[in-house]
Coordinates of C-alpha atoms in Angstrom, one line a residue:
Chain A
X84 CA -6.1 5.0 25.9
X85 CA -5.5 1.5 27.0
X86 CA -2.1 0.6 28.1
X87 CA -1.9 -2.0 25.4
X88 CA -2.4 0.5 22.7
X89 CA 1.2 1.5 22.6
X90 CA 2.3 -2.0 21.7
X91 CA -0.5 -2.2 19.2
X92 CA 1.1 0.7 17.5
X93 CA 4.5 -0.8 17.7
X94 CA 3.1 -3.9 16.3
X95 CA 1.7 -1.9 13.4
X96 CA 5.1 -0.3 12.7
X97 CA 6.9 -3.6 12.9
X98 CA 4.3 -5.6 11.0
X99 CA 3.9 -3.3 8.1
X100 CA 7.3 -1.8 8.2
X101 CA 8.4 -2.4 4.6
X102 CA 5.2 -1.0 3.2
X103 CA 4.6 1.6 5.8
X104 CA 7.2 4.1 4.8
X105 CA 4.2 6.3 4.1
X106 CA 2.9 6.1 7.5
X107 CA 5.9 5.9 9.7
X108 CA 8.7 7.8 8.1
X109 CA 7.2 9.9 5.4
X110 CA 7.8 9.1 1.9
X111 CA 7.0 5.9 0.1
X112 CA 6.8 4.3 -3.3
X113 CA 6.3 5.9 -6.7
X114 CA 5.0 5.1 -10.1
X115 CA 5.1 1.5 -11.1
X116 CA 3.6 1.7 -14.4
X117 CA 5.0 4.3 -16.6
X118 CA 7.0 7.5 -16.9
X119 CA 4.9 10.1 -15.1
X120 CA 4.1 12.6 -17.9
X121 CA 4.3 15.6 -15.6
X122 CA 7.7 15.8 -13.9
X123 CA 8.5 17.7 -10.8
X124 CA 10.8 20.6 -11.7
X125 CA 9.4 20.9 -15.2
X126 CA 6.6 22.8 -16.8
X127 CA 3.2 21.4 -15.8
X128 CA 0.8 20.5 -18.7
X129 CA -1.6 23.3 -19.3
X130 CA -5.3 22.6 -19.6
X131 CA -8.7 24.1 -19.9
X132 CA -11.6 22.1 -18.3
X133 CA -15.3 22.8 -17.5
X134 CA -16.4 23.2 -14.0
X135 CA -18.9 20.7 -12.4
X136 CA -21.1 23.6 -11.5
X137 CA -22.1 26.4 -13.9
X138 CA -20.8 27.1 -17.4
X139 CA -17.4 28.5 -16.6
X140 CA -14.1 27.0 -17.8
X141 CA -10.8 27.0 -15.9
X142 CA -7.4 27.3 -17.5
X143 CA -4.3 26.5 -15.5
X144 CA -2.1 29.1 -17.2
X145 CA -4.7 31.9 -16.5
X146 CA -4.2 31.3 -12.8
X147 CA -0.4 31.1 -12.9
X148 CA -0.1 34.2 -15.1
X149 CA -2.2 35.9 -12.5
X150 CA 0.4 35.1 -9.9
X151 CA -1.4 32.2 -8.3
X152 CA 0.0 29.0 -7.0
X153 CA -2.3 26.1 -8.1
X154 CA -3.0 22.9 -6.1
X155 CA -4.6 20.1 -8.1
X156 CA -6.5 17.5 -6.1
X157 CA -7.6 14.4 -7.9
X158 CA -11.1 13.6 -6.4
X159 CA -13.7 10.9 -6.3
X160 CA -16.9 11.3 -4.3
X161 CA -16.9 7.9 -2.7
X162 CA -13.3 6.7 -2.5
X163 CA -12.7 5.9 1.1
X164 CA -9.4 7.8 1.1
X165 CA -11.1 10.9 -0.2
X166 CA -13.9 10.4 2.3
X167 CA -11.2 10.2 5.0
X168 CA -10.0 13.7 4.2
X169 CA -13.5 15.2 4.0
X170 CA -15.9 13.3 6.2
X171 CA -15.7 15.5 9.2
X172 CA -16.2 18.9 7.6
X173 CA -14.9 20.7 10.7
X174 CA -11.6 18.8 10.5
X175 CA -11.5 18.4 6.7
X176 CA -7.9 18.2 5.6
X177 CA -8.6 19.7 2.2
X178 CA -11.1 22.4 3.2
X179 CA -8.8 23.5 6.0
X180 CA -5.9 23.8 3.6
X181 CA -8.1 25.9 1.2
X182 CA -9.0 28.2 4.1
X183 CA -5.5 28.4 5.4
X184 CA -4.0 29.5 2.0
X185 CA -6.9 31.5 0.6
X186 CA -5.3 34.8 1.3
X187 CA -1.9 33.7 0.0
X188 CA -2.7 33.6 -3.7
X189 CA -3.1 29.8 -3.7
X190 CA -5.9 28.3 -5.7
X191 CA -7.2 24.8 -5.2
X192 CA -8.9 22.9 -8.0
X193 CA -10.5 19.5 -7.5
X194 CA -10.1 17.3 -10.5
X195 CA -12.4 14.4 -11.4
X196 CA -11.1 12.1 -14.2
X197 CA -13.5 9.3 -13.7
X198 CA -15.5 8.4 -16.8
X199 CA -19.1 9.3 -16.8
X200 CA -20.3 5.7 -16.6
X201 CA -18.6 5.1 -13.3
X202 CA -20.3 6.0 -10.0
X203 CA -17.3 8.2 -9.1
X204 CA -18.0 10.2 -12.4
X205 CA -21.7 10.8 -11.7
X206 CA -22.4 14.5 -11.9
X207 CA -25.3 14.2 -9.4
X208 CA -23.1 12.3 -6.9
X209 CA -20.3 14.8 -7.1
X210 CA -22.7 17.7 -6.7
X211 CA -24.1 16.0 -3.6
X212 CA -20.6 15.7 -2.1
X213 CA -19.8 19.3 -2.9
X214 CA -22.9 20.3 -0.9
X215 CA -22.4 17.8 1.9
X216 CA -18.7 18.5 2.4
X217 CA -19.0 22.2 1.9
X218 CA -16.4 22.2 -0.8
X219 CA -15.9 25.8 -1.9
X220 CA -13.1 25.3 -4.4
X221 CA -14.0 24.5 -8.0
X222 CA -14.3 21.0 -9.2
X223 CA -13.3 20.4 -12.8
X224 CA -14.6 17.6 -15.0
X225 CA -12.0 15.6 -17.0
X226 CA -14.3 12.8 -18.1
X227 CA -12.1 11.7 -21.0
X228 CA -9.2 11.5 -18.6
X229 CA -6.8 13.4 -20.8
X230 CA -5.7 15.9 -18.2
X231 CA -5.3 13.1 -15.6
X232 CA -3.2 11.1 -17.9
X233 CA -1.1 14.1 -18.8
X234 CA -0.3 14.5 -15.2
X235 CA 0.1 10.8 -14.5
X236 CA -2.7 11.1 -11.9
X237 CA -3.1 7.6 -10.4
X238 CA -5.1 7.8 -7.2
X239 CA -7.7 9.8 -5.4
X240 CA -6.4 11.8 -3.8
X241 CA -3.3 12.6 -5.8
X242 CA -2.0 16.1 -5.3
X243 CA 0.1 18.4 -7.5
X244 CA 1.4 21.9 -6.8
X245 CA 2.2 24.3 -9.7
X246 CA 4.0 27.5 -8.9
X247 CA 3.5 30.9 -10.5
X248 CA 6.0 30.1 -13.3
X249 CA 3.9 27.1 -14.2
X250 CA 6.5 24.6 -12.8
X251 CA 5.4 21.5 -11.1
X252 CA 6.8 21.6 -7.6
X253 CA 5.1 18.8 -5.8
X254 CA 3.4 15.5 -6.8
X255 CA 2.2 12.8 -4.5
X256 CA 0.1 12.1 -1.5
X257 CA -1.8 14.6 0.7
X258 CA -0.1 13.4 3.9
X259 CA 2.0 10.6 5.4
X260 CA -0.7 8.4 6.7
X261 CA -2.0 5.8 4.2
X262 CA -4.1 4.0 6.8
X263 CA -7.8 3.8 6.6
X264 CA -8.8 6.5 9.0
X265 CA -5.7 8.2 10.3
X266 CA -4.7 11.7 9.3
X267 CA -0.9 12.1 8.9
X268 CA 1.3 14.3 11.1
X269 CA 3.0 15.6 8.0
X270 CA 0.8 17.2 5.4
X271 CA 3.0 17.3 2.3
X272 CA 0.8 19.9 0.6
X273 CA 1.0 22.3 3.5
X274 CA 4.7 21.8 3.8
X275 CA 5.4 22.3 0.1
X276 CA 3.1 25.4 -0.1
X277 CA 4.8 27.0 2.9
X278 CA 8.2 26.3 1.3
X279 CA 7.2 27.7 -2.1
X280 CA 5.7 30.8 -0.5
X281 CA 8.9 31.3 1.5
X282 CA 10.9 31.1 -1.7
X283 CA 12.5 27.9 -0.6
X284 CA 13.2 24.5 -2.2
X285 CA 10.5 22.0 -1.6
X286 CA 12.2 19.4 0.6
X287 CA 9.7 16.6 -0.1
X288 CA 8.7 17.1 -3.7
X289 CA 7.5 13.6 -4.6
X290 CA 5.8 10.9 -2.5
X291 CA 3.8 7.9 -3.3
X292 CA 0.1 8.9 -3.5
X293 CA -2.3 6.4 -1.8
X294 CA -5.9 5.8 -2.5
X295 CA -8.3 4.4 -5.1
X296 CA -7.3 4.2 -8.7
X297 CA -8.5 7.0 -10.9
X298 CA -11.4 5.5 -12.8
X299 CA -10.3 6.3 -16.3
X300 CA -12.4 5.4 -19.4
X301 CA -11.2 2.2 -21.1
Chain B
X78 CA -8.2 4.5 16.3
X79 CA -11.3 2.7 17.4
X80 CA -10.9 -1.0 17.2
X81 CA -13.8 -3.4 17.5
X82 CA -13.3 -6.3 19.8
X83 CA -15.2 -9.1 18.4
X84 CA -16.5 -12.4 19.6
X85 CA -15.0 -15.4 18.0
X86 CA -17.7 -17.1 16.1
X87 CA -18.0 -20.3 14.1
X88 CA -19.3 -20.4 10.5
X89 CA -17.0 -21.3 7.6
X90 CA -13.9 -20.7 9.7
X91 CA -14.6 -23.7 11.9
X92 CA -11.5 -25.6 10.7
X93 CA -9.3 -22.8 11.9
X94 CA -10.9 -22.7 15.3
X95 CA -10.4 -26.1 16.7
X96 CA -8.1 -27.3 19.4
X97 CA -5.2 -25.2 20.5
X98 CA -3.9 -21.8 19.6
X99 CA -6.6 -20.7 17.2
X100 CA -8.9 -17.9 16.6
X101 CA -11.1 -16.3 14.0
X102 CA -13.4 -13.5 13.6
X103 CA -16.4 -12.2 11.8
X104 CA -16.3 -8.8 10.3
X105 CA -18.0 -6.0 12.1
X106 CA -21.5 -5.5 10.5
X107 CA -21.5 -1.8 10.0
X108 CA -18.3 -1.2 8.2
X109 CA -18.1 -1.1 4.4
X110 CA -15.8 -3.7 2.9
X111 CA -15.7 -5.9 6.0
X112 CA -17.8 -8.6 4.6
X113 CA -15.7 -8.8 1.4
X114 CA -12.8 -10.3 3.3
X115 CA -12.9 -12.9 6.0
X116 CA -9.9 -13.0 8.3
X117 CA -8.8 -15.9 10.6
X118 CA -5.5 -16.8 12.2
X119 CA -3.8 -19.8 13.7
X120 CA -0.5 -20.4 15.6
X121 CA 2.0 -23.0 14.4
X122 CA 2.6 -24.3 18.0
X123 CA 0.2 -25.1 20.8
X124 CA 2.1 -22.9 23.2
X125 CA 4.7 -20.2 23.1
X126 CA 8.0 -20.5 25.0
X127 CA 9.1 -17.5 26.9
X128 CA 12.0 -15.9 25.0
X129 CA 11.1 -17.5 21.7
X130 CA 8.8 -17.0 18.7
X131 CA 5.9 -18.7 17.2
X132 CA 4.7 -18.3 13.6
X133 CA 1.2 -17.0 13.1
X134 CA -0.6 -17.6 9.9
X135 CA -3.2 -14.9 9.1
X136 CA -5.6 -16.0 6.4
X137 CA -7.6 -13.5 4.3
X138 CA -10.4 -15.0 2.2
X139 CA -11.3 -12.4 -0.4
X140 CA -14.6 -12.4 -2.2
X141 CA -14.5 -13.5 -5.8
X142 CA -13.8 -10.7 -8.2
X143 CA -12.3 -8.4 -5.6
X144 CA -8.6 -7.8 -4.7
X145 CA -6.5 -6.5 -1.9
X146 CA -3.0 -5.1 -2.0
X147 CA 0.5 -6.4 -1.6
X148 CA 3.2 -4.8 0.6
X149 CA 4.0 -2.6 -2.4
X150 CA 0.5 -1.9 -3.6
X151 CA 1.8 -0.5 -6.9
X152 CA 0.4 2.6 -8.6
X153 CA -2.7 2.8 -6.4
X154 CA -4.2 1.2 -3.3
X155 CA -2.9 0.4 0.1
X156 CA -1.4 -2.7 1.6
X157 CA -3.1 -5.1 4.0
X158 CA -2.2 -4.5 7.6
X159 CA -2.0 -6.5 10.8
X160 CA -1.8 -4.7 14.1
X161 CA -0.9 -6.6 17.3
X162 CA -3.1 -5.6 20.3
X163 CA -2.0 -7.4 23.4
X164 CA 0.4 -7.4 26.4
X165 CA 3.6 -5.4 26.0
X166 CA 5.8 -8.5 26.7
X167 CA 4.9 -9.9 23.3
X168 CA 5.3 -8.4 19.8
X169 CA 4.8 -9.2 16.1
X170 CA 7.7 -9.3 13.7
X171 CA 7.6 -8.4 10.0
X172 CA 5.1 -9.9 7.6
X173 CA 6.1 -12.5 5.1
X174 CA 4.0 -12.1 2.0
X175 CA 3.2 -14.4 -0.9
X176 CA 4.1 -13.1 -4.4
X177 CA 1.2 -10.9 -5.7
X178 CA -0.3 -10.7 -9.1
X179 CA -0.2 -7.8 -11.6
X180 CA -3.5 -6.0 -12.0
X181 CA -3.7 -3.4 -14.8
X182 CA -6.5 -0.7 -14.9
X183 CA -7.4 1.8 -17.7
X184 CA -4.9 4.6 -17.7
X185 CA -1.9 2.1 -17.6
X186 CA -2.2 1.8 -13.8
X187 CA -0.4 -1.2 -12.5
X188 CA -1.2 -2.6 -9.1
X189 CA 0.2 -5.6 -7.2
X190 CA -2.7 -7.5 -5.7
X191 CA -4.0 -10.6 -4.0
X192 CA -7.1 -12.5 -5.0
X193 CA -8.9 -15.5 -3.5
X194 CA -7.2 -16.8 -0.3
X195 CA -4.0 -15.2 0.8
X196 CA -2.1 -16.3 3.9
X197 CA 0.4 -13.9 5.5
X198 CA 2.9 -15.2 8.0
X199 CA 4.4 -13.3 10.9
X200 CA 6.3 -14.2 14.1
X201 CA 5.0 -13.6 17.6
X202 CA 7.8 -13.2 20.1
X203 CA 7.6 -13.3 23.9
X204 CA 10.3 -11.2 25.6
X205 CA 11.4 -13.4 28.4
X206 CA 12.6 -10.6 30.7
X207 CA 9.4 -8.5 30.3
X208 CA 7.3 -11.6 30.7
X209 CA 9.0 -12.4 34.0
X210 CA 8.7 -8.8 35.1
X211 CA 4.9 -9.0 34.3
X212 CA 4.6 -11.9 36.8
X213 CA 5.0 -14.8 34.3
X214 CA 1.4 -14.8 33.1
X215 CA 0.4 -18.3 32.0
X216 CA -1.5 -17.2 29.0
X217 CA -0.9 -14.7 26.2
X218 CA -4.3 -13.4 24.9
X219 CA -4.1 -10.9 22.1
X220 CA -6.0 -9.6 19.1
X221 CA -4.7 -9.1 15.6
X222 CA -6.5 -6.1 14.2
X223 CA -6.5 -6.4 10.4
X224 CA -7.2 -3.7 7.9
X225 CA -7.6 -4.0 4.1
X226 CA -8.4 -1.9 1.1
X227 CA -10.5 -4.0 -1.3
X228 CA -11.3 -3.0 -4.8
X229 CA -13.3 -4.2 -7.9
X230 CA -15.0 -1.4 -9.9
X231 CA -15.1 0.6 -6.7
X232 CA -12.9 0.5 -3.6
X233 CA -13.9 -0.1 0.0
X234 CA -12.1 -0.2 3.3
X235 CA -12.5 -3.1 5.7
X236 CA -11.3 -4.4 8.9
X237 CA -11.6 -7.5 11.1
X238 CA -10.2 -8.6 14.4
X239 CA -9.0 -12.0 15.3
X240 CA -8.5 -13.1 18.9
X241 CA -5.9 -15.7 19.8
X242 CA -4.9 -17.2 23.1
X243 CA -1.7 -19.2 23.7
X244 CA -0.3 -20.8 26.9
X245 CA 3.1 -19.4 27.7
X246 CA 5.6 -22.0 28.8
X247 CA 9.1 -22.7 29.8
X248 CA 8.8 -26.3 28.7
X249 CA 8.8 -27.7 25.2
X250 CA 6.0 -26.5 22.9
X251 CA 4.5 -28.9 20.4
X252 CA 3.2 -28.2 17.0
X253 CA -0.4 -27.6 16.5
X254 CA -1.6 -30.4 14.2
X255 CA -4.5 -28.3 13.0
X256 CA -2.1 -25.7 11.7
X257 CA 0.1 -28.0 9.6
X258 CA -1.9 -27.6 6.4
X259 CA -2.2 -23.8 6.7
X260 CA 1.6 -23.4 7.3
X261 CA 2.5 -25.8 4.5
X262 CA 0.2 -23.9 2.1
X263 CA 1.5 -20.5 3.2
X264 CA 5.2 -21.4 3.0
X265 CA 4.8 -22.8 -0.5
X266 CA 3.4 -19.5 -1.6
X267 CA 6.0 -17.3 0.0
X268 CA 9.1 -16.5 -2.1
X269 CA 12.3 -18.1 -1.1
X270 CA 14.2 -15.7 1.1
X271 CA 17.2 -14.1 -0.8
X272 CA 19.7 -15.6 1.7
X273 CA 18.6 -19.1 0.7
X274 CA 18.5 -18.6 -3.1
X275 CA 21.4 -20.6 -4.7
X276 CA 23.8 -18.4 -6.6
X277 CA 23.3 -20.1 -9.9
X278 CA 19.5 -19.6 -9.9
X279 CA 19.6 -16.1 -11.3
X280 CA 22.0 -13.3 -12.3
X281 CA 21.4 -9.7 -11.5
X282 CA 23.3 -6.6 -12.8
X283 CA 22.6 -2.9 -12.2
X284 CA 24.2 -0.7 -14.8
X285 CA 23.5 2.8 -16.0
X286 CA 20.2 2.8 -14.2
X287 CA 19.0 -0.5 -15.6
X288 CA 18.4 -3.7 -13.6
X289 CA 19.0 -6.8 -15.7
X290 CA 17.7 -10.1 -14.2
X291 CA 18.2 -13.3 -16.0
X292 CA 17.3 -16.9 -15.1
X293 CA 18.7 -19.8 -17.1
X294 CA 16.0 -21.5 -19.2
X295 CA 13.2 -19.4 -17.8
X296 CA 10.2 -19.1 -20.2
X297 CA 8.6 -16.2 -18.4
X298 CA 9.7 -13.7 -15.7
X299 CA 7.8 -11.2 -13.6
X300 CA 9.4 -8.8 -11.2
X301 CA 7.7 -7.1 -8.3
X302 CA 9.7 -4.3 -6.7
X303 CA 9.6 -4.2 -2.9
X304 CA 8.4 -0.9 -1.3
X305 CA 11.0 1.8 -1.3
X306 CA 10.6 4.9 0.9
X307 CA 13.4 6.5 -1.2
X308 CA 11.4 6.0 -4.4
X309 CA 14.1 3.7 -5.8
X310 CA 11.6 2.0 -8.1
X311 CA 11.2 1.0 -11.8
X312 CA 10.3 3.8 -14.2
X313 CA 8.0 1.6 -16.2
X314 CA 7.2 -1.7 -14.5
X315 CA 4.1 -2.1 -16.7
X316 CA 6.1 -2.8 -19.8
X317 CA 9.5 -3.8 -18.4
X318 CA 8.9 -5.9 -15.3
X319 CA 7.2 -8.8 -17.1
X320 CA 8.3 -10.7 -20.2
X321 CA 8.5 -14.0 -21.9
X322 CA 12.0 -15.5 -22.0
X323 CA 14.9 -15.6 -19.6
X324 CA 15.8 -11.9 -19.1
X325 CA 14.2 -8.7 -17.8
X326 CA 15.7 -5.3 -18.3
X327 CA 14.1 -2.8 -16.0
X328 CA 15.0 0.9 -16.0
X329 CA 15.0 2.5 -12.5
X330 CA 14.3 6.0 -11.3
X331 CA 17.3 8.2 -10.5
X332 CA 16.6 7.6 -6.8
X333 CA 18.2 4.1 -7.2
X334 CA 21.5 5.9 -6.9
X335 CA 20.7 6.8 -3.3
X336 CA 20.1 3.3 -2.0
X337 CA 22.4 0.4 -1.2
X338 CA 20.2 -2.4 -2.5
X339 CA 17.4 -3.0 -4.9
X340 CA 14.9 -5.5 -3.6
X341 CA 11.9 -7.3 -4.9
X342 CA 10.3 -10.6 -5.7
X343 CA 11.1 -12.5 -9.0
X344 CA 8.5 -15.0 -10.2
X345 CA 9.7 -17.2 -13.1
X346 CA 8.4 -20.1 -15.1
X347 CA 10.1 -23.0 -16.8
X348 CA 8.6 -25.0 -19.5
X349 CA 5.3 -24.2 -21.1
X350 CA 1.9 -23.9 -19.2
X351 CA 0.0 -27.2 -19.7
X352 CA 3.1 -29.2 -20.5
X353 CA 4.4 -31.8 -18.1
X354 CA 7.6 -29.9 -17.4
X355 CA 6.0 -26.6 -16.4
X356 CA 7.0 -25.1 -13.1
X357 CA 6.7 -21.7 -11.4
X358 CA 9.2 -20.3 -8.8
X359 CA 9.2 -17.3 -6.6
X360 CA 12.4 -15.9 -5.1
X361 CA 13.4 -12.8 -3.3
X362 CA 16.1 -10.8 -5.1
X363 CA 18.4 -8.3 -3.4
X364 CA 20.8 -6.6 -5.6
X365 CA 23.7 -4.6 -4.1
X366 CA 24.4 -1.4 -5.9
X367 CA 28.1 -1.4 -5.5
X368 CA 30.5 -1.0 -8.4
X369 CA 32.4 -4.1 -7.5
X370 CA 29.4 -6.4 -7.3
X371 CA 27.4 -7.7 -10.2
X372 CA 25.8 -10.5 -8.2
X373 CA 24.2 -10.3 -4.8
X374 CA 26.2 -12.0 -2.1
X375 CA 24.4 -15.3 -1.5
X376 CA 25.2 -18.6 0.1

């Protein structure tokens, strides 16, 4: 790295300091628009949604009753902030989390609440991405946006963790780097999952999610 | 993070290029979103005095129909960024932002955005001691690497780099005449700092989790909460942070009890749009959350 780089970084911290809580120090801003329907510490809204692939349907409470912790990941195939977390399949933030927790009774569900007329809601495009990015966890289709709205999902990505009692334990960003290409040094989902699995309190249970708006139907 | 060093080129930015202390860039060709925003920059003075600061105006020209994001982007998005890349004896200060606009998307998503041309101001400072230790270089050459998230129906990332060069002096530095208009335009758009807001201009009260802002004879008020890493933010800015009349009542999240101040930007109008007496004002508000203070301490 060039010697100047350090100052560049300092400049970034100083320049964006007010807004950069997410990058530099961890947590940032939360809902501007309305009471989030799903609240951390309360029962998460149950749902049944069809999968993008095949005919099967997925019901949240079936998983939690079966002793699974469920991670919901709001997804859009071409949102740059989703791309950031998938584009290098070797280093994929999400795929690696799925692998890391697959033997620990944790289920990941990708959620797409874009309406079918939006490019992000295109079945073909989503199937392409599943193939290209080697996404092995189910992707669910919420084309009318009802589940997204019930959770107050605002961005892609926007992450939620539901414990085996069906209680929402985390809502917010995937990590603490809302920059264009950087991957954060704190992954809130990993941190919260490890705390839940250890029977501990989730220390950072809510953060500002960053990314594209969920493309809800009008 | 890879940064693209770019050659300063002419085109529509020519006005910002002339004379002293100037610079502009063209977006890198291969990056999505780069061509939707043009970035250029200019210094207020022709030179920078060692140990002092010079204001830099960074102008973003956003393609029609698209928007970028304020320092608190709102429900979605990510704020514009400016990263200094230059010698260690100089540095950039905080960014001064113009008031944003509200942008509502389906699903009741409320964002705080910029459209058209937006100028951000920031201060460049030369540390005198470090400059001397570096052998008193005669020139400060640096890049401002800018990054933005730009949305319409879809969202794209973009970046552009501006190169600037300023003589460093121990003598008097003179204003850059070519920058006068940009700075005057930028300062008009930037909310009056809370320290300079006259006490009688507005009243602020925080009680039982509700922030009440009132401005005598205002006909319309809009409040933009500043970013808060503690999540001390409105519960429902969509319906509560904008209203006709002279008062806003904004419920806050419980996290407001953990912070010393609530901060934001208040935009208010007087008179009716189209009428001769219509005016719009933007001020910073800073409300201390102490039991004994119903008004912020101001001059």
